[in-house]
Short mmCIF file of C-alpha atoms in Angstrom, two decimals:
data_model
loop_
_atom_site.label_atom_id
_atom_site.label_comp_id
_atom_site.label_asym_id
_atom_site.label_seq_id
_atom_site.Cartn_x
_atom_site.Cartn_y
_atom_site.Cartn_z
CA ILE A 62 -0.21 0.07 -0.06
CA GLY A 63 2.99 2.13 -0.14
CA GLY A 64 2.93 5.20 2.19
CA VAL A 65 -0.03 4.11 4.14
CA LEU A 66 2.14 2.67 6.74
CA SER A 67 2.60 6.46 7.86
CA VAL A 68 -1.17 7.18 8.26
CA GLY A 69 -1.43 9.72 11.25
CA SER A 70 -4.27 10.98 13.29
CA SER A 71 -5.10 13.96 11.31
CA CYS A 72 -6.55 14.77 7.99
CA SER A 73 -3.56 16.71 7.13
CA VAL A 74 -1.43 13.41 7.02
CA ILE A 75 -4.03 11.37 4.91
CA TYR A 76 -4.27 13.82 2.02
CA PRO A 77 -0.41 14.42 0.98
CA LEU A 78 -0.49 10.54 0.76
CA ILE A 79 -3.49 10.47 -1.47
CA GLN A 80 -1.78 13.17 -3.73
CA THR A 81 1.02 10.78 -4.56
CA ALA A 82 -1.26 8.01 -5.62
CA ARG A 83 -1.88 7.23 -9.31
CA SER A 84 -4.48 9.75 -10.42
CA PHE A 85 -7.85 8.73 -11.96
CA PRO A 86 -7.64 9.68 -15.59
CA SER A 87 -9.73 12.61 -16.74
CA VAL A 88 -10.96 11.03 -19.88
CA TYR A 89 -12.74 7.39 -20.33
CA SER A 90 -11.52 5.32 -22.96
CA ARG A 91 -14.00 4.08 -25.82
CA ALA A 92 -13.99 0.58 -24.23
CA THR A 93 -15.15 2.19 -21.07
CA MET A 94 -18.20 3.90 -22.61
CA ARG A 95 -19.30 0.98 -24.48
CA ASN A 96 -19.52 -0.85 -20.89
CA ALA A 97 -22.07 1.97 -20.29
CA ASN A 98 -25.20 0.97 -18.42
CA GLN A 99 -28.27 0.52 -20.86
CA HIS A 100 -30.36 2.49 -18.40
CA ASP A 101 -29.02 5.92 -19.09
CA GLN A 102 -25.79 5.44 -20.86
CA THR A 103 -23.55 6.36 -17.79
CA PRO A 104 -20.41 4.32 -17.82
CA ARG A 105 -19.30 2.53 -15.11
CA LEU A 106 -16.17 2.96 -13.15
CA PRO A 107 -13.40 1.14 -14.93
CA ARG A 108 -11.33 -1.52 -13.48
CA PHE A 109 -8.25 0.33 -13.12
CA PHE A 110 -10.15 2.73 -10.99
CA TYR A 111 -10.38 0.08 -8.19
CA HIS A 112 -6.62 -0.95 -8.48
CA ARG A 113 -5.17 1.85 -6.53
CA ASN A 114 -4.34 2.92 -2.93
CA VAL A 115 -7.41 2.14 -0.80
CA ILE A 116 -7.53 5.57 0.46
CA SER A 117 -7.65 7.25 -2.90
CA VAL A 118 -10.33 4.70 -4.06
CA ALA A 119 -12.47 5.66 -0.80
CA ARG A 120 -12.29 9.09 -1.63
CA GLY A 121 -12.71 8.58 -5.42
CA LEU A 122 -16.18 6.79 -4.61
CA LEU A 123 -17.69 9.70 -3.00
CA GLY A 124 -20.00 11.31 -5.78
CA GLN A 125 -20.45 8.25 -7.76
CA ARG A 126 -23.52 6.11 -8.08
CA LEU A 127 -24.22 2.82 -6.82
CA VAL A 128 -26.62 0.73 -8.44
CA SER A 129 -28.69 -2.41 -7.60
CA GLN A 130 -30.85 -4.16 -9.83
CA VAL A 131 -31.81 -7.11 -7.49
CA ASP A 132 -35.12 -8.55 -8.39
CA ASP A 133 -34.84 -6.98 -11.36
CA SER A 134 -35.62 -3.43 -9.93
CA ARG A 135 -33.19 -0.62 -10.59
CA VAL A 136 -32.56 1.43 -7.32
CA SER A 137 -29.51 3.64 -6.73
CA GLY A 138 -28.07 5.90 -4.69
CA ILE A 139 -24.90 8.61 -4.85
CA ILE A 140 -22.18 7.52 -2.43
CA VAL A 141 -21.63 10.24 0.26
CA GLU A 142 -19.75 8.47 2.90
CA THR A 143 -17.18 5.74 2.99
CA GLU A 144 -14.24 4.22 5.12
CA ALA A 145 -11.00 2.68 4.24
CA TYR A 146 -9.63 -0.52 5.66
CA LEU A 147 -5.98 -0.97 5.06
CA GLY A 148 -5.93 -4.67 5.48
CA THR A 149 -3.14 -6.67 7.25
CA ILE A 150 -1.70 -3.70 9.20
CA ASP A 151 -5.13 -2.21 10.17
CA LYS A 152 -6.41 -3.68 13.49
CA ALA A 153 -9.89 -2.85 12.70
CA ALA A 154 -9.75 -4.81 9.21
CA HIS A 155 -11.28 -8.35 8.72
CA THR A 156 -7.92 -9.26 7.43
CA TYR A 157 -5.58 -7.83 9.85
CA ARG A 158 -2.44 -9.80 10.45
CA GLY A 159 -3.28 -11.91 7.33
CA CYS A 160 -6.57 -13.45 8.97
CA ARG A 161 -8.18 -15.33 5.80
CA THR A 162 -11.50 -17.05 6.04
CA ALA A 163 -14.19 -18.32 4.07
CA ARG A 164 -16.06 -15.14 5.22
CA ASN A 165 -13.32 -12.47 4.05
CA GLU A 166 -11.93 -14.51 1.17
CA THR A 167 -13.45 -11.98 -1.31
CA MET A 168 -11.40 -9.30 0.55
CA TRP A 169 -8.05 -11.31 -0.96
CA GLY A 170 -9.33 -10.96 -4.48
CA PRO A 171 -8.91 -8.30 -7.24
CA GLY A 172 -10.22 -4.75 -6.66
CA GLY A 173 -13.30 -4.20 -8.30
CA ASN A 174 -15.66 -6.88 -6.58
CA ALA A 175 -18.30 -6.19 -3.84
CA TYR A 176 -17.38 -7.70 -0.40
CA VAL A 177 -20.49 -8.36 1.52
CA TYR A 178 -20.77 -9.66 5.08
CA PHE A 179 -23.31 -10.25 7.77
CA VAL A 180 -22.68 -8.58 11.31
CA TYR A 181 -24.61 -8.78 14.65
CA GLY A 182 -27.02 -11.42 13.31
CA MET A 183 -29.00 -8.61 11.65
CA HIS A 184 -27.22 -6.40 9.19
CA HIS A 185 -25.45 -6.59 5.89
CA CYS A 186 -22.61 -4.31 4.93
CA VAL A 187 -21.07 -4.07 1.37
CA ASN A 188 -17.53 -3.25 0.84
CA VAL A 189 -15.74 -2.28 -2.41
CA VAL A 190 -12.34 -4.40 -2.80
CA ALA A 191 -9.65 -2.23 -3.88
CA GLY A 192 -5.91 -2.81 -4.78
CA ASP A 193 -4.30 -6.09 -6.09
CA PRO A 194 -4.90 -9.54 -5.48
CA GLU A 195 -3.59 -10.95 -2.39
CA GLU A 196 -3.58 -7.01 -1.09
CA PRO A 197 -6.56 -7.44 1.08
CA VAL A 198 -7.86 -4.15 1.52
CA ALA A 199 -11.57 -2.41 0.82
CA VAL A 200 -13.78 0.51 1.39
CA LEU A 201 -17.13 0.28 3.32
CA LEU A 202 -19.87 2.02 1.83
CA ARG A 203 -21.67 3.89 4.75
CA ALA A 204 -24.19 6.35 3.34
CA LEU A 205 -25.80 7.06 -0.07
CA GLU A 206 -28.19 9.78 -1.23
CA PRO A 207 -30.88 7.69 -2.83
CA ASP A 208 -31.69 9.01 -6.40
CA GLY A 209 -33.58 6.09 -8.20
CA GLY A 210 -36.10 3.79 -7.16
CA THR A 211 -36.98 5.23 -3.87
CA ASP A 212 -40.47 3.54 -3.99
CA VAL A 213 -38.86 0.25 -3.77
CA MET A 214 -36.44 1.42 -1.14
CA PHE A 215 -39.34 2.48 1.20
CA ALA A 216 -41.26 -0.97 0.62
CA ARG A 217 -38.05 -2.87 1.71
CA ARG A 218 -37.25 -0.51 4.42
CA ASP A 219 -40.70 -0.12 6.54
CA ALA A 220 -39.07 2.00 9.27
CA ALA A 221 -38.18 4.79 7.13
CA ARG A 222 -40.20 7.51 6.87
CA ARG A 223 -38.21 10.16 5.13
CA SER A 224 -35.71 9.89 2.13
CA ILE A 225 -32.80 10.29 4.64
CA ASP A 226 -33.75 7.30 6.52
CA LEU A 227 -33.33 5.26 3.61
CA CYS A 228 -29.58 4.75 3.32
CA SER A 229 -27.73 6.90 6.18
CA GLY A 230 -25.85 3.75 7.49
CA PRO A 231 -24.38 0.61 6.11
CA GLY A 232 -27.06 -1.69 7.18
CA LYS A 233 -29.77 0.49 5.91
CA LEU A 234 -28.34 0.95 2.40
CA CYS A 235 -27.83 -2.60 2.38
CA GLN A 236 -31.51 -3.30 3.15
CA ALA A 237 -32.69 -0.63 0.84
CA LEU A 238 -30.64 -1.88 -2.17
CA GLY A 239 -31.60 -5.54 -1.61
CA ILE A 240 -27.99 -6.17 -0.85
CA THR A 241 -27.26 -9.69 0.65
CA LEU A 242 -24.74 -12.24 0.85
CA ALA A 243 -25.95 -13.42 -2.30
CA ILE A 244 -24.05 -10.66 -3.92
CA ASP A 245 -20.68 -11.28 -2.13
CA GLY A 246 -18.01 -11.30 -5.02
CA GLU A 247 -20.10 -9.74 -7.68
CA ASP A 248 -18.07 -8.04 -10.10
CA LEU A 249 -18.87 -4.30 -10.04
CA VAL A 250 -17.39 -3.78 -13.49
CA GLY A 251 -18.94 -6.41 -15.66
CA GLY A 252 -21.83 -7.69 -13.04
CA LYS A 253 -25.51 -7.38 -13.51
CA MET A 254 -26.78 -7.12 -10.05
CA LEU A 255 -24.64 -4.49 -8.37
CA PHE A 256 -22.33 -1.80 -9.83
CA ILE A 257 -20.92 1.75 -9.84
CA GLU A 258 -21.72 4.20 -12.27
CA ALA A 259 -18.98 7.16 -13.03
CA LEU A 260 -20.98 10.35 -12.44
CA ARG A 261 -17.50 12.19 -11.97
CA LYS A 262 -14.20 11.87 -13.75
CA ARG A 263 -11.95 13.12 -10.78
CA SER A 264 -12.27 12.96 -6.90
CA LEU A 265 -13.96 15.74 -5.20
CA PRO A 266 -11.97 18.58 -4.26
CA THR A 267 -10.27 18.17 -0.82
CA ALA A 268 -12.06 21.11 0.50
CA ALA A 269 -15.58 19.20 -0.15
CA ILE A 270 -14.55 16.10 1.55
CA GLY A 271 -14.85 15.68 5.56
CA CYS A 272 -12.47 13.48 7.28
CA GLY A 273 -12.49 11.73 10.52
CA PRO A 274 -12.21 8.32 12.64
CA ARG A 275 -14.17 5.31 11.55
CA VAL A 276 -17.37 4.35 13.36
CA GLY A 277 -17.97 1.62 15.71
CA VAL A 278 -14.15 0.34 15.73
CA ASN A 279 -13.08 1.07 19.60
CA TYR A 280 -11.51 -2.59 19.48
CA ALA A 281 -9.08 -1.49 17.14
CA GLU A 282 -6.64 0.48 19.60
CA GLU A 283 -4.66 3.13 18.22
CA TRP A 284 -6.37 2.31 14.73
CA GLN A 285 -9.86 3.66 15.93
CA HIS A 286 -8.18 7.14 15.68
CA LYS A 287 -6.83 6.99 12.39
CA PRO A 288 -8.74 9.34 9.79
CA LEU A 289 -9.92 7.02 7.74
CA ARG A 290 -13.68 7.90 7.10
CA PHE A 291 -14.54 10.31 4.45
CA TRP A 292 -17.83 11.97 3.61
CA VAL A 293 -19.32 14.86 1.40
CA GLN A 294 -19.41 17.93 3.34
CA GLY A 295 -22.88 19.13 4.54
CA ASN A 296 -24.69 16.07 2.91
CA ARG A 297 -27.77 15.18 5.07
CA ASN A 298 -27.31 11.48 4.56
CA VAL A 299 -24.04 11.22 6.41
CA THR A 300 -24.23 9.12 9.36
CA ARG A 301 -22.52 10.94 11.85
CA GLN A 302 -22.32 14.63 11.85
CA LYS A 303 -21.18 15.27 15.54
CA GLY A 304 -17.69 14.79 16.75
CA THR A 305 -15.97 14.83 13.20
CA ARG A 306 -13.48 17.31 11.74
CA SER A 307 -12.64 18.44 7.91
#
């Protein structure tokens, strides 16, 4: 992962690292355009987008569109909050110290696949695998801004009363989009049930991205304080507004 080992406790340490990572090209190739979704011809994020530093992927996903076509219902939302998990060195990651199980096997595969797991006996969470094979890093999708198929989302989430109740949390967004363990390992570039459309050619400006510690990883000792959660500043769908910093 290169310079990731030097991750500190403030966003000012994270951003210089990101600037040295391979940048996302500003122009899509014709092959990428041909892979556009038939619904509205929006191209999907290309595979090389995912084969990068996991922090760059976490930031680059902000502002892109996650699309689910489970049960032939197109449901989508703009990604507004993510968390990066840095693999074998990260005490909060499922693959810390090289842990490899049937549950997390997808994390050990190539970037561009979906890693779905079940937690607390009630919630699914969806992650985007990044980097290269055998480099078990991933980005947790924490929140979306619903932008399509909200009628289906409300039907799936009886407890939701407002649009911001639909996808403001990793478990909520999986329920709203019908994401279950059946989607674990789905190819986000060429798959049919789950994929990410490219609404932006470059990452959001640094000033538009909030940065702070990840949520619910108090067990991870010093890693609980690492600023590896990223969100779109001012977006109402972000899961935690208090106690954060930009």
